[in-house]
CSV table of C-alpha atoms in Angstrom, one decimal:
chain,number,residue,atom,x,y,z
A,1,MET,CA,168.8,243.0,-92.0
A,2,GLU,CA,165.8,242.3,-94.2
A,3,HIS,CA,166.2,241.3,-97.8
A,4,GLY,CA,164.8,243.8,-100.4
A,5,ARG,CA,164.9,244.7,-104.0
A,6,GLY,CA,168.2,246.6,-103.6
A,7,ASP,CA,169.8,243.5,-102.2
A,8,ASP,CA,168.4,241.5,-105.2
A,9,ARG,CA,170.1,243.9,-107.6
A,10,GLU,CA,173.4,243.6,-105.7
A,11,LEU,CA,173.2,239.8,-105.7
A,12,GLN,CA,172.6,240.0,-109.4
A,13,VAL,CA,175.8,242.0,-109.8
A,14,LEU,CA,177.7,239.3,-107.9
A,15,ILE,CA,176.2,236.6,-110.2
A,16,ASP,CA,177.1,238.6,-113.3
A,17,THR,CA,180.7,239.4,-112.3
A,18,GLN,CA,181.6,236.1,-110.6
A,19,ARG,CA,180.0,233.6,-113.1
A,20,GLY,CA,177.1,232.8,-110.8
A,21,LEU,CA,179.3,232.2,-107.8
A,22,PHE,CA,179.5,234.0,-104.4
A,23,THR,CA,180.7,233.5,-100.9
A,24,GLN,CA,178.8,233.4,-97.6
A,25,SER,CA,180.5,236.6,-96.5
A,26,GLN,CA,179.4,238.4,-99.7
A,27,VAL,CA,175.7,237.4,-99.4
A,28,SER,CA,175.6,238.0,-95.6
A,29,GLU,CA,176.0,241.7,-96.4
A,30,LEU,CA,172.9,241.4,-98.6
A,31,GLY,CA,170.7,239.9,-95.8
A,32,TYR,CA,171.3,236.2,-96.5
A,33,SER,CA,172.1,234.7,-93.1
A,34,ARG,CA,173.8,231.3,-92.8
A,35,SER,CA,170.5,229.6,-91.9
A,36,ARG,CA,168.9,231.1,-95.0
A,37,VAL,CA,171.7,230.0,-97.2
A,38,ARG,CA,171.4,226.5,-95.8
A,39,LYS,CA,167.7,226.4,-96.7
A,40,LEU,CA,168.4,227.6,-100.2
A,41,VAL,CA,170.9,224.8,-100.6
A,42,ALA,CA,168.6,222.2,-99.0
A,43,SER,CA,165.8,223.2,-101.4
A,44,GLY,CA,168.1,222.7,-104.4
A,45,ALA,CA,167.9,226.4,-105.4
A,46,TRP,CA,171.6,226.9,-104.8
A,47,ILE,CA,174.5,224.4,-104.5
A,48,ALA,CA,177.4,224.4,-102.2
A,49,VAL,CA,180.5,224.2,-104.3
A,50,LEU,CA,183.2,224.5,-101.7
A,51,ARG,CA,183.1,225.5,-98.0
A,52,GLY,CA,181.5,228.9,-98.0
A,53,VAL,CA,181.3,229.1,-101.8
A,54,TYR,CA,177.9,228.7,-103.5
A,55,SER,CA,176.5,228.7,-107.0
A,56,ILE,CA,173.1,229.8,-108.2
A,57,PHE,CA,173.5,227.5,-111.2
A,58,THR,CA,172.8,223.9,-110.3
A,59,GLY,CA,174.2,222.3,-113.4
A,60,PRO,CA,177.8,221.0,-113.9
A,61,LEU,CA,180.5,223.6,-113.3
A,62,THR,CA,182.4,224.9,-116.3
A,63,ARG,CA,186.2,225.1,-116.1
A,64,GLU,CA,186.0,228.8,-115.6
A,65,ARG,CA,183.6,228.4,-112.7
A,66,ILE,CA,185.8,225.8,-111.1
A,67,LEU,CA,188.7,228.3,-111.2
A,68,MET,CA,186.6,231.2,-110.0
A,69,ALA,CA,185.2,229.1,-107.1
A,70,ALA,CA,188.8,228.3,-106.0
A,71,LEU,CA,189.7,232.0,-106.1
A,72,LEU,CA,186.6,232.9,-104.1
A,73,TYR,CA,187.4,230.2,-101.6
A,74,GLY,CA,191.0,231.6,-101.2
A,75,GLY,CA,189.7,235.1,-100.4
A,76,GLY,CA,190.0,238.6,-101.9
A,77,HIS,CA,193.8,238.4,-102.5
A,78,ALA,CA,193.9,234.9,-103.9
A,79,MET,CA,195.5,234.3,-107.3
A,80,LEU,CA,195.8,231.2,-109.5
A,81,SER,CA,199.3,229.8,-109.3
A,82,HIS,CA,201.4,226.8,-110.2
A,83,ARG,CA,199.7,224.4,-112.7
A,84,SER,CA,196.5,226.4,-112.5
A,85,ALA,CA,198.2,229.6,-113.5
A,86,ALA,CA,200.2,227.7,-116.2
A,87,GLU,CA,196.9,226.5,-117.6
A,88,GLU,CA,195.7,230.1,-117.9
A,89,TRP,CA,199.0,231.1,-119.5
A,90,GLY,CA,198.5,228.3,-122.0
A,91,PHE,CA,201.5,226.0,-121.4
A,92,ARG,CA,199.8,223.3,-119.3
A,93,GLN,CA,196.7,221.4,-120.2
A,94,PRO,CA,193.8,221.4,-117.7
A,95,ASP,CA,193.5,218.3,-115.5
A,96,PRO,CA,189.9,218.0,-114.4
A,97,THR,CA,190.8,215.7,-111.5
A,98,ALA,CA,193.6,217.9,-110.1
A,99,ALA,CA,193.0,220.4,-107.3
A,100,ILE,CA,193.2,224.1,-108.2
A,101,HIS,CA,196.3,225.9,-107.0
A,102,VAL,CA,195.9,229.4,-105.5
A,103,THR,CA,198.4,231.6,-103.7
A,104,VAL,CA,197.5,233.9,-100.9
A,105,PRO,CA,199.5,236.4,-98.8
A,106,TYR,CA,201.6,234.9,-96.0
A,107,GLY,CA,199.6,234.8,-92.8
A,108,LYS,CA,196.1,234.3,-94.4
A,109,SER,CA,194.1,231.5,-92.8
A,110,ALA,CA,192.8,229.8,-95.9
A,111,ARG,CA,193.4,226.0,-95.8
A,112,ASN,CA,193.4,223.3,-98.4
A,113,GLN,CA,190.0,222.2,-99.5
A,114,ARG,CA,189.1,218.7,-100.4
A,115,SER,CA,187.2,217.8,-103.6
A,116,SER,CA,183.4,218.1,-103.4
A,117,THR,CA,180.6,216.0,-104.8
A,118,ARG,CA,177.0,216.9,-105.7
A,119,THR,CA,174.7,216.1,-102.8
A,120,ALA,CA,171.0,215.4,-102.8
A,121,PRO,CA,168.7,218.3,-101.8
A,122,ALA,CA,166.2,217.8,-98.9
A,123,VAL,CA,163.3,215.4,-99.3
A,124,GLY,CA,160.6,217.1,-101.3
A,125,ALA,CA,162.9,219.6,-103.0
A,126,ARG,CA,163.2,219.8,-106.7
A,127,LEU,CA,165.4,217.1,-108.2
A,128,THR,CA,169.0,217.9,-109.1
A,129,ALA,CA,170.8,215.7,-111.7
A,130,GLY,CA,174.1,214.0,-111.1
A,131,ILE,CA,173.8,213.3,-107.4
A,132,GLY,CA,177.1,211.9,-106.1
A,133,SER,CA,179.1,213.1,-109.1
A,134,SER,CA,182.2,215.2,-108.8
A,135,LEU,CA,181.5,218.9,-108.4
A,136,HIS,CA,184.8,220.5,-107.7
A,137,PRO,CA,188.3,219.0,-107.6
A,138,GLY,CA,189.4,220.9,-104.5
A,139,VAL,CA,191.9,223.7,-103.7
A,140,LEU,CA,195.6,223.7,-102.8
A,141,VAL,CA,196.5,226.8,-101.0
A,142,HIS,CA,200.1,228.3,-101.1
A,143,ARG,CA,201.3,231.3,-99.2
A,144,SER,CA,203.9,233.8,-100.3
A,145,ARG,CA,205.7,236.6,-98.5
A,146,ALA,CA,206.2,238.2,-101.9
A,147,HIS,CA,202.6,238.0,-102.8
A,148,ARG,CA,202.2,241.7,-103.9
A,149,HIS,CA,205.1,241.3,-106.4
A,150,ILE,CA,204.2,238.1,-108.2
A,151,GLY,CA,200.7,238.6,-109.5
A,152,VAL,CA,198.9,239.8,-112.6
A,153,PRO,CA,195.5,241.3,-111.8
A,154,GLY,CA,192.4,240.7,-113.9
A,155,ASP,CA,189.2,238.7,-114.0
A,156,MET,CA,191.2,235.6,-113.1
A,157,PRO,CA,194.2,236.9,-111.1
A,158,ARG,CA,197.2,234.7,-111.5
A,159,THR,CA,201.0,234.7,-110.9
A,160,THR,CA,203.2,236.3,-113.5
A,161,LEU,CA,204.5,234.1,-116.3
A,162,VAL,CA,208.0,234.1,-114.8
A,163,ASP,CA,206.8,233.3,-111.3
A,164,THR,CA,204.5,230.6,-112.6
A,165,ALA,CA,207.6,228.9,-114.3
A,166,ILE,CA,209.6,229.2,-111.1
A,167,ASP,CA,206.7,227.8,-108.9
A,168,LEU,CA,206.2,224.8,-111.2
A,169,ALA,CA,209.9,223.9,-111.0
A,170,VAL,CA,210.2,224.4,-107.3
A,171,SER,CA,207.1,222.2,-106.7
A,172,GLU,CA,208.7,219.2,-108.5
A,173,PRO,CA,209.6,216.2,-106.3
A,174,THR,CA,213.3,215.9,-107.5
A,175,PRO,CA,216.0,218.3,-108.7
A,176,LYS,CA,216.1,216.6,-112.2
A,177,GLN,CA,212.4,217.1,-112.7
A,178,ALA,CA,212.8,220.8,-111.5
A,179,PHE,CA,215.5,221.3,-114.1
A,180,ALA,CA,213.4,219.8,-116.9
A,181,SER,CA,210.3,221.8,-115.8
A,182,LEU,CA,212.1,225.1,-116.0
A,183,VAL,CA,213.5,224.3,-119.4
A,184,SER,CA,210.2,223.3,-120.7
A,185,SER,CA,208.4,226.4,-119.4
A,186,VAL,CA,211.0,228.8,-120.7
A,187,THR,CA,211.1,227.2,-124.2
A,188,ASP,CA,207.3,226.7,-124.4
A,189,ARG,CA,206.6,230.3,-123.6
A,190,ARG,CA,209.8,232.1,-124.7
A,191,ILE,CA,210.4,233.5,-121.3
A,192,ARG,CA,213.3,236.0,-121.3
A,193,LEU,CA,216.3,234.7,-119.3
A,194,THR,CA,217.0,238.1,-118.0
A,195,ASP,CA,213.5,238.3,-116.4
A,196,LEU,CA,214.0,234.8,-115.0
A,197,ARG,CA,217.4,235.7,-113.4
A,198,GLU,CA,216.1,238.9,-112.0
A,199,GLN,CA,213.1,237.3,-110.4
A,200,ILE,CA,215.1,234.5,-108.9
A,201,ALA,CA,217.5,237.0,-107.4
A,202,VAL,CA,214.6,239.1,-105.9
A,203,ARG,CA,212.5,236.2,-104.9
A,204,ARG,CA,214.9,233.4,-104.0
A,205,PRO,CA,213.2,230.0,-104.3
A,206,TYR,CA,213.1,228.0,-101.1
A,207,ARG,CA,214.8,225.0,-102.8
A,208,TYR,CA,216.6,224.0,-106.1
A,209,CYS,CA,218.4,227.3,-106.5
A,210,THR,CA,221.6,225.7,-107.8
A,211,VAL,CA,219.6,223.5,-110.1
A,212,LEU,CA,217.6,226.3,-111.6
A,213,GLY,CA,220.7,228.3,-112.1
A,214,LYS,CA,222.2,225.5,-114.1
A,215,ALA,CA,219.1,225.3,-116.2
A,216,ILE,CA,219.3,229.0,-117.0
A,217,ASP,CA,222.9,228.6,-117.9
A,218,LEU,CA,222.1,225.8,-120.3
A,219,LEU,CA,219.2,227.8,-121.8
A,220,ALA,CA,221.7,230.6,-122.4
A,221,THR,CA,223.7,228.4,-124.7
A,222,GLY,CA,220.8,228.2,-127.1
A,223,VAL,CA,218.9,225.1,-126.0
A,224,GLN,CA,215.4,225.7,-127.4
A,225,SER,CA,213.4,222.6,-126.4
A,226,VAL,CA,213.3,219.6,-124.0
A,227,LEU,CA,214.5,217.5,-127.0
A,228,GLU,CA,217.6,219.7,-127.3
A,229,LEU,CA,218.0,219.5,-123.5
A,230,GLU,CA,218.1,215.7,-123.6
A,231,TYR,CA,220.6,215.8,-126.4
A,232,ALA,CA,222.8,218.3,-124.6
A,233,THR,CA,222.8,216.4,-121.3
A,234,ASN,CA,222.3,212.7,-122.1
A,235,VAL,CA,224.2,212.6,-125.4
A,236,GLU,CA,226.7,215.4,-125.5
A,237,ALA,CA,227.7,216.0,-121.8
A,238,ALA,CA,227.3,212.4,-120.7
A,239,HIS,CA,229.7,211.0,-123.4
A,240,GLY,CA,232.4,213.6,-123.4
A,241,LEU,CA,231.6,215.1,-126.8
A,242,PRO,CA,232.8,218.6,-127.6
A,243,VAL,CA,230.4,221.4,-126.7
A,244,ALA,CA,228.5,222.4,-129.8
A,245,GLU,CA,227.2,225.7,-131.1
A,246,ARG,CA,223.4,225.9,-130.8
A,247,GLN,CA,220.9,227.7,-132.9
A,248,SER,CA,223.6,228.7,-135.5
A,249,VAL,CA,222.2,230.9,-138.3
A,250,VAL,CA,222.3,229.5,-141.9
A,251,GLN,CA,221.1,231.2,-145.0
A,252,VAL,CA,218.7,229.1,-147.1
A,253,ASP,CA,216.7,230.5,-150.1
A,254,GLY,CA,217.5,234.0,-148.8
A,255,ARG,CA,216.0,233.2,-145.3
A,256,SER,CA,217.8,233.0,-142.0
A,257,LEU,CA,217.2,229.6,-140.5
A,258,TYR,CA,218.7,228.0,-137.4
A,259,GLU,CA,220.6,224.7,-137.0
A,260,ASP,CA,220.0,222.9,-133.7
A,261,VAL,CA,223.6,221.7,-133.1
A,262,VAL,CA,226.8,222.5,-135.0
A,263,TYR,CA,230.3,221.2,-134.3
A,264,ARG,CA,233.1,223.2,-135.9
A,265,LEU,CA,236.3,221.3,-136.4
A,266,ALA,CA,238.9,223.5,-138.1
A,267,SER,CA,237.7,223.6,-141.7
A,268,ARG,CA,235.1,220.9,-141.3
A,269,THR,CA,231.6,221.1,-139.8
A,270,LEU,CA,229.1,218.5,-138.5
A,271,THR,CA,225.5,219.5,-138.2
A,272,VAL,CA,223.2,217.5,-135.9
A,273,ARG,CA,219.5,218.2,-136.6
A,274,LEU,CA,217.0,217.2,-133.9
A,275,ASP,CA,213.8,216.3,-135.6
A,276,GLY,CA,210.9,217.4,-133.4
A,277,ARG,CA,208.1,216.2,-135.8
A,278,ARG,CA,206.7,214.2,-132.9
A,279,PHE,CA,205.6,217.6,-131.7
A,280,HIS,CA,204.9,219.3,-135.0
A,281,SER,CA,204.1,217.9,-138.5
A,282,MET,CA,203.3,221.1,-140.5
A,283,ARG,CA,204.2,220.7,-144.1
A,284,GLU,CA,206.0,224.1,-144.1
A,285,ILE,CA,208.3,222.8,-141.3
A,286,ALA,CA,209.0,219.5,-143.2
A,287,PHE,CA,209.8,221.5,-146.4
A,288,ARG,CA,212.1,223.8,-144.5
A,289,ASP,CA,214.0,220.9,-143.0
A,290,ARG,CA,214.5,219.3,-146.4
A,291,ARG,CA,215.8,222.6,-147.8
A,292,ARG,CA,218.3,222.8,-144.9
A,293,ASP,CA,219.4,219.2,-145.6
A,294,ASN,CA,220.0,220.0,-149.2
A,295,ALA,CA,221.8,223.2,-148.4
A,296,ALA,CA,224.1,221.3,-146.0
A,297,GLU,CA,224.8,218.7,-148.7
A,298,LEU,CA,225.6,221.3,-151.3
A,299,ALA,CA,227.9,223.0,-149.0
A,300,GLY,CA,229.7,219.8,-148.1
A,301,ARG,CA,228.8,219.8,-144.5
A,302,ALA,CA,228.4,216.5,-142.7
A,303,ARG,CA,225.0,216.1,-141.0
A,304,LEU,CA,223.1,213.7,-138.8
A,305,VAL,CA,219.4,213.7,-138.0
A,306,PHE,CA,217.9,212.2,-134.9
A,307,GLY,CA,214.3,212.1,-133.7
A,308,TYR,CA,212.9,212.2,-130.2
A,309,GLU,CA,212.7,208.4,-130.0
A,310,GLU,CA,216.5,207.9,-130.6
A,311,VAL,CA,217.6,210.7,-128.3
A,312,SER,CA,215.2,209.7,-125.5
A,313,SER,CA,215.5,205.9,-125.6
A,314,ASP,CA,219.1,205.4,-127.0
A,315,PRO,CA,221.3,208.4,-126.1
A,316,CYS,CA,224.4,206.1,-125.9
A,317,GLY,CA,223.8,204.9,-129.5
A,318,VAL,CA,223.3,208.5,-130.7
A,319,ALA,CA,226.5,209.5,-129.0
A,320,THR,CA,228.4,206.7,-130.7
A,321,ASP,CA,227.2,207.8,-134.1
A,322,VAL,CA,228.0,211.4,-133.5
A,323,ALA,CA,231.5,210.6,-132.2
A,324,ARG,CA,232.2,208.4,-135.2
A,325,VAL,CA,231.4,211.3,-137.6
A,326,LEU,CA,233.3,213.8,-135.5
A,327,ARG,CA,236.4,211.7,-135.6
A,328,ARG,CA,236.1,211.2,-139.3
A,329,GLU,CA,235.9,215.0,-139.7
A,330,GLY,CA,239.0,215.6,-137.7
A,331,TRP,CA,238.1,215.6,-134.0
A,332,ASP,CA,241.0,214.1,-132.0
A,333,GLY,CA,239.1,213.7,-128.7
A,334,VAL,CA,237.9,210.4,-127.2
A,335,PRO,CA,234.3,209.9,-126.2
A,336,THR,CA,233.6,208.6,-122.8
A,337,SER,CA,231.1,206.0,-121.5
A,338,CYS,CA,228.3,207.0,-119.3
A,339,ALA,CA,226.9,204.9,-116.5
A,340,PHE,CA,224.4,203.3,-118.9
A,341,CYS,CA,226.9,202.3,-121.7
A,342,THR,CA,228.0,198.7,-122.1
A,343,PRO,CA,231.7,198.2,-122.9
A,344,GLY,CA,230.8,198.0,-126.6
A,345,GLY,CA,229.0,201.3,-126.5
A,346,VAL,CA,225.5,199.8,-126.6
A,347,GLN,CA,223.1,201.3,-124.3
A,348,LYS,CA,221.9,199.4,-121.2
A,349,ALA,CA,218.6,200.1,-119.5
A,350,HIS,CA,218.7,203.9,-119.4
A,351,ASP,CA,217.2,206.3,-116.9
A,352,THR,CA,214.8,208.3,-119.1
A,353,ASP,CA,214.8,211.3,-116.8
A,354,VAL,CA,216.0,214.4,-118.5
A,355,VAL,CA,219.3,215.7,-117.3
A,356,SER,CA,220.4,212.4,-115.9
A,357,ALA,CA,223.9,213.2,-117.2
A,358,ILE,CA,224.2,216.4,-115.3
A,359,ASP,CA,225.6,216.4,-111.8
A,360,VAL,CA,222.5,217.9,-110.1
A,361,PRO,CA,222.8,218.3,-106.4
A,362,HIS,CA,220.1,216.9,-104.2
A,363,ASN,CA,219.5,220.2,-102.4
A,364,GLY,CA,219.2,223.6,-104.1
């Protein structure tokens, strides 16, 4: 097939719709044989980004082009998934060195692709800057039997928000990390627990099912962040403290605000506020928290405030403080020691993994 003006126009359509990228199979239909493509690459007119994927632009690839190249490599049904989909959903930061994750239908032959570097064109060709530098971080290919049920179409097809959260959790190396990953995804993106339960029931993960179920149950109690998760597991559950109410509504200045942790003891109440200002420092939030503190004091409610550093690095010490106030306010229970407490209640070297206090089975 000879190349003509009509083919030039069709190639331009590919360039315009695919960010300057195209595959060998696409241009073969326009008259570009494999040998012709090799000559164009050798001359420096095109660059080979991945196996069978080429770019008409010879400069560094933008992030969008890196993602598009991975989709083209995966084939017509490929979609971004796992961390790459989470990046597109906005709850994971891009990692320029990490391979791009794509999911294809079960049975497709696409294989993982190693990272690529910029190579020198043939002798005498026009110079290309950055010879030997990183070009594309590579592609990790996943296969799904439920492929047609888990995707969102578009310019950059990707797995649904719920499926992305599940995939991230299932891909973690340990049950504890899977637990924390799901909590983080749900709280970061406000994923509905009903949607999560339904999708897990329809598309049962190949591992960590029990762990993910426990994470959903804990989220249903009102846990709203990884900081609250650490408190609920490494402070409260690990030390035999009573189960608190979470996200209890309080009225302050005519507004409905929410307390992180509230212990109700007959006529007395202890409020534990978890200060997440490591993650946000907006003046409005700081003002709101001061008003909540003042409202609690005026109402005679006992309160404690802990930041991320205390909860993460010294959960045993936090538990000791909470238990002391609980007993002062009328709790007749006895706190227990976790595996990391010394006889005096001072923390020993503590496993900083989230959910270390939960009995998480090794197999889902």
